[in-house]
PDB file of N, CA and C in Angstrom:
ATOM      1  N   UNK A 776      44.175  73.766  97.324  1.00  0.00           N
ATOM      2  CA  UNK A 776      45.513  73.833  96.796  1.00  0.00           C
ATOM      3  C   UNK A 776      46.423  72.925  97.625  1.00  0.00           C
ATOM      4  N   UNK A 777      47.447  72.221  97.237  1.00  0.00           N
ATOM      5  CA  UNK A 777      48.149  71.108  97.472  1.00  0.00           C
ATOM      6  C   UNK A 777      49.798  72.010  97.906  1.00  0.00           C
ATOM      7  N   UNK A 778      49.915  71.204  98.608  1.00  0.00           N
ATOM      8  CA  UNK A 778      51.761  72.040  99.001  1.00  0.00           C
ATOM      9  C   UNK A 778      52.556  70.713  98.760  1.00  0.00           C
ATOM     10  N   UNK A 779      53.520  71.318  98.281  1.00  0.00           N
ATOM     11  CA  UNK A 779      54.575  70.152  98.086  1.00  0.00           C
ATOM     12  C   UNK A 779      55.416  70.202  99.280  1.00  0.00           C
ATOM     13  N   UNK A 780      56.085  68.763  99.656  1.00  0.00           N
ATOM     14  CA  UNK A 780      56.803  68.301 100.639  1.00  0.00           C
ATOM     15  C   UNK A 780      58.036  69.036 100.571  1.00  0.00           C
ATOM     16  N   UNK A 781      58.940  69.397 100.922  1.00  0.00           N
ATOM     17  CA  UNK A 781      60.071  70.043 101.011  1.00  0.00           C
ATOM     18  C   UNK A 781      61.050  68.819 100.368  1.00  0.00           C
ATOM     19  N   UNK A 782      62.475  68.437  99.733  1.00  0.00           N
ATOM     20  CA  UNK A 782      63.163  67.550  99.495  1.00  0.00           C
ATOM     21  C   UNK A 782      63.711  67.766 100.915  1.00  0.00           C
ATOM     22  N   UNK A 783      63.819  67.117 101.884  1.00  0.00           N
ATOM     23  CA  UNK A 783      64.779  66.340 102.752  1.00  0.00           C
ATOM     24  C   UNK A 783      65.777  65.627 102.182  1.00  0.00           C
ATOM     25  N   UNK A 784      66.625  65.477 101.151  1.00  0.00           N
ATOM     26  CA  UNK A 784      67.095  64.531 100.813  1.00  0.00           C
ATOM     27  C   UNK A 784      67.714  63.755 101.721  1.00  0.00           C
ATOM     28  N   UNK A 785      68.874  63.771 102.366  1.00  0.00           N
ATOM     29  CA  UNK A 785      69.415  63.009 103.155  1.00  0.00           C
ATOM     30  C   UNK A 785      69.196  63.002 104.292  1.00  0.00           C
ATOM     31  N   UNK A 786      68.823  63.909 104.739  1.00  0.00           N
ATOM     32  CA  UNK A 786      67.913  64.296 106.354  1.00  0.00           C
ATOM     33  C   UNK A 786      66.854  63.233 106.874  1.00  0.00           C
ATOM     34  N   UNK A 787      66.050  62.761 105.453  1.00  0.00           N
ATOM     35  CA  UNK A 787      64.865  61.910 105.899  1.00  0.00           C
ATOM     36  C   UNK A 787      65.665  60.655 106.542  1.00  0.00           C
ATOM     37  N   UNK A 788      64.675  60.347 108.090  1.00  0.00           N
ATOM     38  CA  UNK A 788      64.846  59.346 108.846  1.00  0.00           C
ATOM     39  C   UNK A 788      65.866  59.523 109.744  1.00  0.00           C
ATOM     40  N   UNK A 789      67.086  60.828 109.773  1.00  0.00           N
ATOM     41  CA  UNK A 789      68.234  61.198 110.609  1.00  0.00           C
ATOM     42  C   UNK A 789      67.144  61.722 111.685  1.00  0.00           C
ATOM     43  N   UNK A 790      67.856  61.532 113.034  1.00  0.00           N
ATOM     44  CA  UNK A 790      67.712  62.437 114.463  1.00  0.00           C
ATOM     45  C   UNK A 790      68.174  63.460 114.515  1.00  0.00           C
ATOM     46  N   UNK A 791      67.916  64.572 115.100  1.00  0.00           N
ATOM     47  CA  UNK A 791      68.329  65.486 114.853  1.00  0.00           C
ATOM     48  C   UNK A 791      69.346  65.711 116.042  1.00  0.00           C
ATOM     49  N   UNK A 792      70.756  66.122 115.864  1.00  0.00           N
ATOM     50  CA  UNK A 792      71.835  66.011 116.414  1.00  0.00           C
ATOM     51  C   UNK A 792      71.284  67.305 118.007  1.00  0.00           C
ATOM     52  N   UNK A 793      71.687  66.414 119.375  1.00  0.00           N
ATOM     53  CA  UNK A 793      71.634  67.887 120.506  1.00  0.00           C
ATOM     54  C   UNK A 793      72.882  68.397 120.462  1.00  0.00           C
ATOM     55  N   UNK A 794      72.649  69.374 120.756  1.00  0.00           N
ATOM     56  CA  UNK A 794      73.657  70.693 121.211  1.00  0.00           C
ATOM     57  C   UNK A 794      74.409  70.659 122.152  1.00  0.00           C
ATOM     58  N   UNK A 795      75.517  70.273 122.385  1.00  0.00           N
ATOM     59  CA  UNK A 795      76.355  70.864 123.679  1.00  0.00           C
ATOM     60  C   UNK A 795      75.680  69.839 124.974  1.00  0.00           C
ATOM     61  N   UNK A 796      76.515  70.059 125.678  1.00  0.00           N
ATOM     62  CA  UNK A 796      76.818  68.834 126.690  1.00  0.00           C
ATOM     63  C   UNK A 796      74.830  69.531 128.014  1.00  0.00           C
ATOM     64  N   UNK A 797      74.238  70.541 127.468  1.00  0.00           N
ATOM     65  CA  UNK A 797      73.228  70.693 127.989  1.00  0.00           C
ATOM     66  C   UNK A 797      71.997  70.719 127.506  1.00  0.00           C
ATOM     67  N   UNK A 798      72.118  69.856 126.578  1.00  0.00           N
ATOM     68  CA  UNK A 798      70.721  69.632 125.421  1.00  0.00           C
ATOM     69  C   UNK A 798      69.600  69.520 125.678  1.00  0.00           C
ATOM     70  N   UNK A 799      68.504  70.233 125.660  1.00  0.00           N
ATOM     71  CA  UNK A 799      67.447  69.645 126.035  1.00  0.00           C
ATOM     72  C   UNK A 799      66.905  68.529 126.266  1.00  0.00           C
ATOM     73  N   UNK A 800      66.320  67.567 127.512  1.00  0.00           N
ATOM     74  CA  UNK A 800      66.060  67.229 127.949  1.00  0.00           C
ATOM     75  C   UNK A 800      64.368  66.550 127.272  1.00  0.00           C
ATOM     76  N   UNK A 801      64.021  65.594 126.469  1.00  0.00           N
ATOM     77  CA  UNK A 801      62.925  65.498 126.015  1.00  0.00           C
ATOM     78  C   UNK A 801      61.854  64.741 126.418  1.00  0.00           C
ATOM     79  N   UNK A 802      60.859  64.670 126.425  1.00  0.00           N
ATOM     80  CA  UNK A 802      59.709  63.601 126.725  1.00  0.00           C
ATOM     81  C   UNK A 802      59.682  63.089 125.172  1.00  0.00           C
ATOM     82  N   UNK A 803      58.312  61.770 125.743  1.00  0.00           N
ATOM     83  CA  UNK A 803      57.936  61.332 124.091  1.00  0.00           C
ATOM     84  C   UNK A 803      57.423  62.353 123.207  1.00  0.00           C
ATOM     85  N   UNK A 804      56.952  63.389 123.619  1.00  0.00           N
ATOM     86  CA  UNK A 804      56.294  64.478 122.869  1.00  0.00           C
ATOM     87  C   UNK A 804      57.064  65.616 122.469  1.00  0.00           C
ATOM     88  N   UNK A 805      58.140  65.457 122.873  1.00  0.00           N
ATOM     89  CA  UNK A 805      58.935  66.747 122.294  1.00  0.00           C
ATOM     90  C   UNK A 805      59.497  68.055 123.353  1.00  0.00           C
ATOM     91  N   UNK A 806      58.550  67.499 124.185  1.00  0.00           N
ATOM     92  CA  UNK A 806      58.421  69.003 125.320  1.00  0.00           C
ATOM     93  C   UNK A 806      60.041  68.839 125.752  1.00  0.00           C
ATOM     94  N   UNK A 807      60.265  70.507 125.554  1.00  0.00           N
ATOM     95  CA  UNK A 807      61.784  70.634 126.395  1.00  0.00           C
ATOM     96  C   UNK A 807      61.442  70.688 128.048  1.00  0.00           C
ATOM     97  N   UNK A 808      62.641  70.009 128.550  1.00  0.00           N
ATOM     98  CA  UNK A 808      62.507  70.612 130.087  1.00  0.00           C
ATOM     99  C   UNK A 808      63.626  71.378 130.673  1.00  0.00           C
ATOM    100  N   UNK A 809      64.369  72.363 129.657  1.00  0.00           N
ATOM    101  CA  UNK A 809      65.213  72.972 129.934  1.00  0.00           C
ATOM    102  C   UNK A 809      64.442  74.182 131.285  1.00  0.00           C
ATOM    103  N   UNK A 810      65.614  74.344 131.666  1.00  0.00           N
ATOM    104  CA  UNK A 810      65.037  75.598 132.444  1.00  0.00           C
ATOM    105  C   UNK A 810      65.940  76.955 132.074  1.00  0.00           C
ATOM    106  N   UNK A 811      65.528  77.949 132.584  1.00  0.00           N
ATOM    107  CA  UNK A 811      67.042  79.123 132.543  1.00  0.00           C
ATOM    108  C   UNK A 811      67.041  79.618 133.687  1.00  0.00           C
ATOM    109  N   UNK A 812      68.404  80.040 133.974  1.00  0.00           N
ATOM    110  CA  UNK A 812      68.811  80.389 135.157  1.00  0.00           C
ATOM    111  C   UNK A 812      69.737  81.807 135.027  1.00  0.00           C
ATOM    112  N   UNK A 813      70.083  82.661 135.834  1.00  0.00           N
ATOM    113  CA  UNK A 813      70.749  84.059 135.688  1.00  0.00           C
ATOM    114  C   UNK A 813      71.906  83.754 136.662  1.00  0.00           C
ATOM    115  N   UNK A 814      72.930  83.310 135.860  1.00  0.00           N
ATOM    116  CA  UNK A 814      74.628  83.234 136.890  1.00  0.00           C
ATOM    117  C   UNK A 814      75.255  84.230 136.365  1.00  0.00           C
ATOM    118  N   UNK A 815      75.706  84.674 137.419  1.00  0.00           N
ATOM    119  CA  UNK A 815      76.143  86.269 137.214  1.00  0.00           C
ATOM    120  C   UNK A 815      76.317  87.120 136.055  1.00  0.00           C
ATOM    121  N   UNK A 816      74.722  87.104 135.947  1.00  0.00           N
ATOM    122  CA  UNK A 816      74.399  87.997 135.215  1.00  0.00           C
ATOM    123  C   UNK A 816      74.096  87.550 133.622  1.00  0.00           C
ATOM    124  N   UNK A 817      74.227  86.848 133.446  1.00  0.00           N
ATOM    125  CA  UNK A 817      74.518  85.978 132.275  1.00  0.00           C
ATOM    126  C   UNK A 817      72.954  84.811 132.003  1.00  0.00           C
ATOM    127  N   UNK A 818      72.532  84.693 131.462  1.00  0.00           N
ATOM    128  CA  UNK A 818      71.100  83.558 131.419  1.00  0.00           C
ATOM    129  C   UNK A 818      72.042  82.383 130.649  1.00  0.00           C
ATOM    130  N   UNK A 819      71.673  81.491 131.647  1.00  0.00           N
ATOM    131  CA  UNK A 819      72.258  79.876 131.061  1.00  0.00           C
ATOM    132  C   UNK A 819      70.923  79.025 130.985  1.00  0.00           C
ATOM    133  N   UNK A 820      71.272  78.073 130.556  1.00  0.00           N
ATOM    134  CA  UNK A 820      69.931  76.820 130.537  1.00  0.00           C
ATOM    135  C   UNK A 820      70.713  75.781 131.425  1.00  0.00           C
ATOM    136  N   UNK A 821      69.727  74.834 131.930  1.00  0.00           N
ATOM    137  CA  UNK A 821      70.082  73.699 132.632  1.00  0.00           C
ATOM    138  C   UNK A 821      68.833  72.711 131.763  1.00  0.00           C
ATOM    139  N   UNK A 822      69.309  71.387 132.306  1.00  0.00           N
ATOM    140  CA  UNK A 822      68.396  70.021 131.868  1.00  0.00           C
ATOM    141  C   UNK A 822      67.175  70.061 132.953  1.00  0.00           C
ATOM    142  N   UNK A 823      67.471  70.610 134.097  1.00  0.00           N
ATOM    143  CA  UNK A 823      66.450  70.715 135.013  1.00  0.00           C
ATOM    144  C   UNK A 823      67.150  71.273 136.211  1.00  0.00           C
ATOM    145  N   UNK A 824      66.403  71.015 137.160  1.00  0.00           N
ATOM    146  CA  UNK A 824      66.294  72.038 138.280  1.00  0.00           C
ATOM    147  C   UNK A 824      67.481  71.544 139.337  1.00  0.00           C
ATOM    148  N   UNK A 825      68.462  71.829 139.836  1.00  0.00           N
ATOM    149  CA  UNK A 825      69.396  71.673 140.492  1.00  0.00           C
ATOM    150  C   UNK A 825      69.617  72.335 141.576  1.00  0.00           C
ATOM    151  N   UNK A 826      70.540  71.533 142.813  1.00  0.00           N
ATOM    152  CA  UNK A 826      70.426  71.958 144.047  1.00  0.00           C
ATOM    153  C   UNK A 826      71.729  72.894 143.606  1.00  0.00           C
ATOM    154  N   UNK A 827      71.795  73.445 144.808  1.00  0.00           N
ATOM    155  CA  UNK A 827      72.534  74.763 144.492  1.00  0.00           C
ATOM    156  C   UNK A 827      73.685  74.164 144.970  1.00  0.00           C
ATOM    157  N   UNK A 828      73.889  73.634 146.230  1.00  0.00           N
ATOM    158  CA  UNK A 828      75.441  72.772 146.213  1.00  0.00           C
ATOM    159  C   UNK A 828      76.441  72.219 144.953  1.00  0.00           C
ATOM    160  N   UNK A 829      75.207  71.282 144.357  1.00  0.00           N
ATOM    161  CA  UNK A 829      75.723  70.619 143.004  1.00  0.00           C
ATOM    162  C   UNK A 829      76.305  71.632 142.200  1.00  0.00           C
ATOM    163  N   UNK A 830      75.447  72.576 142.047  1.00  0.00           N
ATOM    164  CA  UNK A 830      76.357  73.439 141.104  1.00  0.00           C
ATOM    165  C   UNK A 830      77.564  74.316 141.562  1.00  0.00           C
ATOM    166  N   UNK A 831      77.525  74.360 143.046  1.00  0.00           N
ATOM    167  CA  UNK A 831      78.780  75.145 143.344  1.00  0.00           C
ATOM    168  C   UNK A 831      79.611  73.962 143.140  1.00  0.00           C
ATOM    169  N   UNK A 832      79.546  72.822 143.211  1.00  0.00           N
ATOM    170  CA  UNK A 832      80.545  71.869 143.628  1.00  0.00           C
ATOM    171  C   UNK A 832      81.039  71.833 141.925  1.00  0.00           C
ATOM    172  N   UNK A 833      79.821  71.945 140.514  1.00  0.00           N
ATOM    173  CA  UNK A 833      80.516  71.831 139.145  1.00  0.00           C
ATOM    174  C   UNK A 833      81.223  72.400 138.950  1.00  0.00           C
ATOM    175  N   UNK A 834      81.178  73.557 139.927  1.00  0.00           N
ATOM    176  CA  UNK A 834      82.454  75.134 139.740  1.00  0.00           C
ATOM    177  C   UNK A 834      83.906  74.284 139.926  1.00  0.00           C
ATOM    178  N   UNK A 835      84.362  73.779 140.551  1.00  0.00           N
ATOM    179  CA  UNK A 835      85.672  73.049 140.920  1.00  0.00           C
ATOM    180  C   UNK A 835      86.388  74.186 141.418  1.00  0.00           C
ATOM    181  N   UNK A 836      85.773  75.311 142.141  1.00  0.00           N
ATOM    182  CA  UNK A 836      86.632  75.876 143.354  1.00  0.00           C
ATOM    183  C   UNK A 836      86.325  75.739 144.678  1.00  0.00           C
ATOM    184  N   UNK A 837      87.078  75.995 145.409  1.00  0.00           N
ATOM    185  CA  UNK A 837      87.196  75.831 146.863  1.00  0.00           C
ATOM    186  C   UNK A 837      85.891  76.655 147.507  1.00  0.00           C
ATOM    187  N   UNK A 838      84.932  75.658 147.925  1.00  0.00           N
ATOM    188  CA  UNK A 838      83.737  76.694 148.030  1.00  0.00           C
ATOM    189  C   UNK A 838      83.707  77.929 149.579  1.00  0.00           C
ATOM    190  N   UNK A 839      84.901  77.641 150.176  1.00  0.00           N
ATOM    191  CA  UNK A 839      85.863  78.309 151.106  1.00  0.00           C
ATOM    192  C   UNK A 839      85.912  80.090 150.623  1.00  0.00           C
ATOM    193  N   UNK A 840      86.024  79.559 149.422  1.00  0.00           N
ATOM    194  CA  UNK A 840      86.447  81.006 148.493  1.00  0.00           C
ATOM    195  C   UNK A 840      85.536  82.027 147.968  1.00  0.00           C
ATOM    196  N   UNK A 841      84.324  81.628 148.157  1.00  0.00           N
ATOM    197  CA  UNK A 841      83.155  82.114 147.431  1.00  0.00           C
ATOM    198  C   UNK A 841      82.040  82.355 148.330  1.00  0.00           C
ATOM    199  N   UNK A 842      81.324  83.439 147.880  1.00  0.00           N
ATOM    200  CA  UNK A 842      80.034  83.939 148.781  1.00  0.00           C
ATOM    201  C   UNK A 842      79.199  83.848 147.181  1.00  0.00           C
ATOM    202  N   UNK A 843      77.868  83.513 147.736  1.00  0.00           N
ATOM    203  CA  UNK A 843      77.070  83.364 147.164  1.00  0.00           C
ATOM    204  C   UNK A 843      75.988  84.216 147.114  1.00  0.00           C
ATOM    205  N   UNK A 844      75.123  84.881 146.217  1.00  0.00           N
ATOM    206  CA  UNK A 844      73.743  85.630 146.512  1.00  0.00           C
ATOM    207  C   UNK A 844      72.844  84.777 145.523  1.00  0.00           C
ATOM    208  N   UNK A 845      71.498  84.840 146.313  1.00  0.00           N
ATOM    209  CA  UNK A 845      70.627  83.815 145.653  1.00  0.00           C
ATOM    210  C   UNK A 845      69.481  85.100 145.286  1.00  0.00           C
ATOM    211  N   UNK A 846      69.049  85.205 144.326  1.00  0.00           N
ATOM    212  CA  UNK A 846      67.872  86.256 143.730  1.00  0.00           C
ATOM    213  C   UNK A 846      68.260  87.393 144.871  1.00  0.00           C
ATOM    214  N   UNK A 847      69.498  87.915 144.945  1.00  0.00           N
ATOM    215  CA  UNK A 847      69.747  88.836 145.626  1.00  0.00           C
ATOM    216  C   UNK A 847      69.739  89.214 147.284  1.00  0.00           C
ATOM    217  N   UNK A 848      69.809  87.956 147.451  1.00  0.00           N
ATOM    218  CA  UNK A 848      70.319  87.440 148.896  1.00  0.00           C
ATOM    219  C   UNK A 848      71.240  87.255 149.567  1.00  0.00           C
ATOM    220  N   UNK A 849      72.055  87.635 149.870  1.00  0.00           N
ATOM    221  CA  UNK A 849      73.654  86.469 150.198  1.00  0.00           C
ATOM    222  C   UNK A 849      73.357  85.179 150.988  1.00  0.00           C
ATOM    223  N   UNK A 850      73.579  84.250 150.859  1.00  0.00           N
ATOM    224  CA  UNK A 850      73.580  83.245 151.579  1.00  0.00           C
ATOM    225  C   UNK A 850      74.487  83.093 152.747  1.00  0.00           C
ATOM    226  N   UNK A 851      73.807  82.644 153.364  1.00  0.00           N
ATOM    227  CA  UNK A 851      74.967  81.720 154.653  1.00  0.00           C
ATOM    228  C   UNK A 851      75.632  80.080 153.968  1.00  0.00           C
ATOM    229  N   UNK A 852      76.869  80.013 154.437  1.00  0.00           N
ATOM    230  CA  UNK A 852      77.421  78.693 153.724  1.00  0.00           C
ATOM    231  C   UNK A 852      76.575  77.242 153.780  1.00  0.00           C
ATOM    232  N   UNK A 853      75.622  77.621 155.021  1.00  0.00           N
ATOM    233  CA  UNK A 853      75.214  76.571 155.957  1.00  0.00           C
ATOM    234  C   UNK A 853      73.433  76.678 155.406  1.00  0.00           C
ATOM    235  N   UNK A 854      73.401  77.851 154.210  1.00  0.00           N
ATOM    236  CA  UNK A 854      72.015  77.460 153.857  1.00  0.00           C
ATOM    237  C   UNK A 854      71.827  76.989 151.956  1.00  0.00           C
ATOM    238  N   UNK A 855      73.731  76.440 151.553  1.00  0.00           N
ATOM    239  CA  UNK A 855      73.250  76.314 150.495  1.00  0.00           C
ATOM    240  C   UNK A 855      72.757  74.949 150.071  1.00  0.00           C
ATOM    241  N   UNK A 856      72.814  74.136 151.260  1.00  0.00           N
ATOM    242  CA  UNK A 856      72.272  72.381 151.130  1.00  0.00           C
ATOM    243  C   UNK A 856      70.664  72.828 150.954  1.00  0.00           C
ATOM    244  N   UNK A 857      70.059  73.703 151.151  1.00  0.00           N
ATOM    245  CA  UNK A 857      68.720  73.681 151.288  1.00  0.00           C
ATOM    246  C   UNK A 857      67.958  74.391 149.997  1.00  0.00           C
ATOM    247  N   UNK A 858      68.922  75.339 149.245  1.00  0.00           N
ATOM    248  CA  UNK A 858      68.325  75.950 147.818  1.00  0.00           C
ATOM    249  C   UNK A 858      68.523  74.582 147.038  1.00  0.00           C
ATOM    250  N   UNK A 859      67.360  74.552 146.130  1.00  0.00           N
ATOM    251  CA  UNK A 859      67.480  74.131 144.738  1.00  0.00           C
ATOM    252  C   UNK A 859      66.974  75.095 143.986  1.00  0.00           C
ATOM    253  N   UNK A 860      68.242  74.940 142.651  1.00  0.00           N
ATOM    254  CA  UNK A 860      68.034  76.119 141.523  1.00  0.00           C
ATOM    255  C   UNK A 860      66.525  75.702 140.991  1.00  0.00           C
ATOM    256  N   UNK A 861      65.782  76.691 140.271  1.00  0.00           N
ATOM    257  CA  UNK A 861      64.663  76.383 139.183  1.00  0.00           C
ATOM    258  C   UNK A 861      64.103  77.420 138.839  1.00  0.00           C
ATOM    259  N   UNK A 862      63.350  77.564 137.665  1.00  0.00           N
ATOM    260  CA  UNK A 862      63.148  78.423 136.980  1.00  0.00           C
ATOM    261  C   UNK A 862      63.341  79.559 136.798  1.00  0.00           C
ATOM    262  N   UNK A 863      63.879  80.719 136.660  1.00  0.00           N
ATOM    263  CA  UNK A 863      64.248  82.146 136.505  1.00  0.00           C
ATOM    264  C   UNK A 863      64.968  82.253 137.310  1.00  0.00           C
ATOM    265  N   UNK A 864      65.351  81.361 138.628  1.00  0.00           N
ATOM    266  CA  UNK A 864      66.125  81.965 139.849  1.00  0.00           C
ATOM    267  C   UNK A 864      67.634  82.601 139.286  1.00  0.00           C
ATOM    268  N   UNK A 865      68.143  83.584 139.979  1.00  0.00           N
ATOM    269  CA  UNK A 865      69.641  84.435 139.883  1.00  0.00           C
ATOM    270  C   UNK A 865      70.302  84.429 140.830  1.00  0.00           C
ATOM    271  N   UNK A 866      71.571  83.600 140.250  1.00  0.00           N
ATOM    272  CA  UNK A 866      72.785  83.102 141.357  1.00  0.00           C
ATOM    273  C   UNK A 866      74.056  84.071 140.848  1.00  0.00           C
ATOM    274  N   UNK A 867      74.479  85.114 142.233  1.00  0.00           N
ATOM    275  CA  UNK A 867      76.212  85.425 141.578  1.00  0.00           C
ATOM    276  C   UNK A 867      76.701  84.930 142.539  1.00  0.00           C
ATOM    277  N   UNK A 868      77.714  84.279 141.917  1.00  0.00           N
ATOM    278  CA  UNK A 868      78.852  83.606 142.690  1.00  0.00           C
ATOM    279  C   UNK A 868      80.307  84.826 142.483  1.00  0.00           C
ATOM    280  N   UNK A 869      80.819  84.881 143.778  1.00  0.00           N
ATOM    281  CA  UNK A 869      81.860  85.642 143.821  1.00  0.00           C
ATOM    282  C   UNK A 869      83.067  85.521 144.850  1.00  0.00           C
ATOM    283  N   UNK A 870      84.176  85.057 144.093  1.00  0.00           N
ATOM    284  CA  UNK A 870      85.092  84.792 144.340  1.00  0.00           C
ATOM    285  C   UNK A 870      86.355  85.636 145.471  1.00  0.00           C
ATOM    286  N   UNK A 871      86.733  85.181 146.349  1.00  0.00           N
ATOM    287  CA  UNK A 871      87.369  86.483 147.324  1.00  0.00           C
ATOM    288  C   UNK A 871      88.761  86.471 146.553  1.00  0.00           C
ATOM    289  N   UNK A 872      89.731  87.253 146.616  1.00  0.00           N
ATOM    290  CA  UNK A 872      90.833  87.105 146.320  1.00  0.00           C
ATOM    291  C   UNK A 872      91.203  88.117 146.972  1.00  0.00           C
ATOM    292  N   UNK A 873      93.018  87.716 147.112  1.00  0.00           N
ATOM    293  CA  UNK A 873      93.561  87.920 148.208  1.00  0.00           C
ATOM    294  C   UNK A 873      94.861  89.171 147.278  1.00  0.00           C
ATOM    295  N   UNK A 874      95.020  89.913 148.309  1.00  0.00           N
ATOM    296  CA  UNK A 874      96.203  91.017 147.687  1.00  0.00           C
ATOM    297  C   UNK A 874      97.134  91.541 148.426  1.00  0.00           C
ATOM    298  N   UNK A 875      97.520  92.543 148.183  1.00  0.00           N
ATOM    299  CA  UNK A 875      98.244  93.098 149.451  1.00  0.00           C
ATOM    300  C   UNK A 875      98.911  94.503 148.758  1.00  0.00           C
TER     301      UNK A 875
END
């Protein structure tokens, strides 16, 4: 038994549009190299695996202001040049604020 082609009409020969400024990441074969990551609490994707500085630094706050826990760690300020994010890892970032 024979299957018929689907009509593509205008689709045939278009690329298919990425998503959002974190699109998967492709080889010639298709393979994604997204990863996911758990920021507070929340599962995001990345294009790949990132140092953990870089991403405090995408935050655009004063990294003065913030303590970090890495898969449930707190970090020292002086050990986040040495994490890179990747696969399943869980980052909360948390902000101090001030009151009175």
């Amino acid at each position: 038994m024979l299957r018929r082609r689907r009509d593509l009409g205008d689709l045939r020969g278009r690329r298919p549009r990425q998503r959002g400024a974190n699109a998967a990441q492709r080889d010639g074969k298709g393979v994604s190299h997204m990863i996911r990551l758990t920021i507070n609490g929340e599962e995001q994707e990345f294009p790949n695996a990132i140092p953990l500085i870089e991403y405090v630094s995408s935050l655009g706050v004063n990294p003065k202001m913030i303590a970090i826990a890495y898969n449930g760690e707190v970090l020292r300020r002086d050990e986040w040049e040495e994490i890179t994010l990747s696969e399943g890892d869980a980052v909360e970032v948390v902000r101090a604020v001030g009151g009175g």
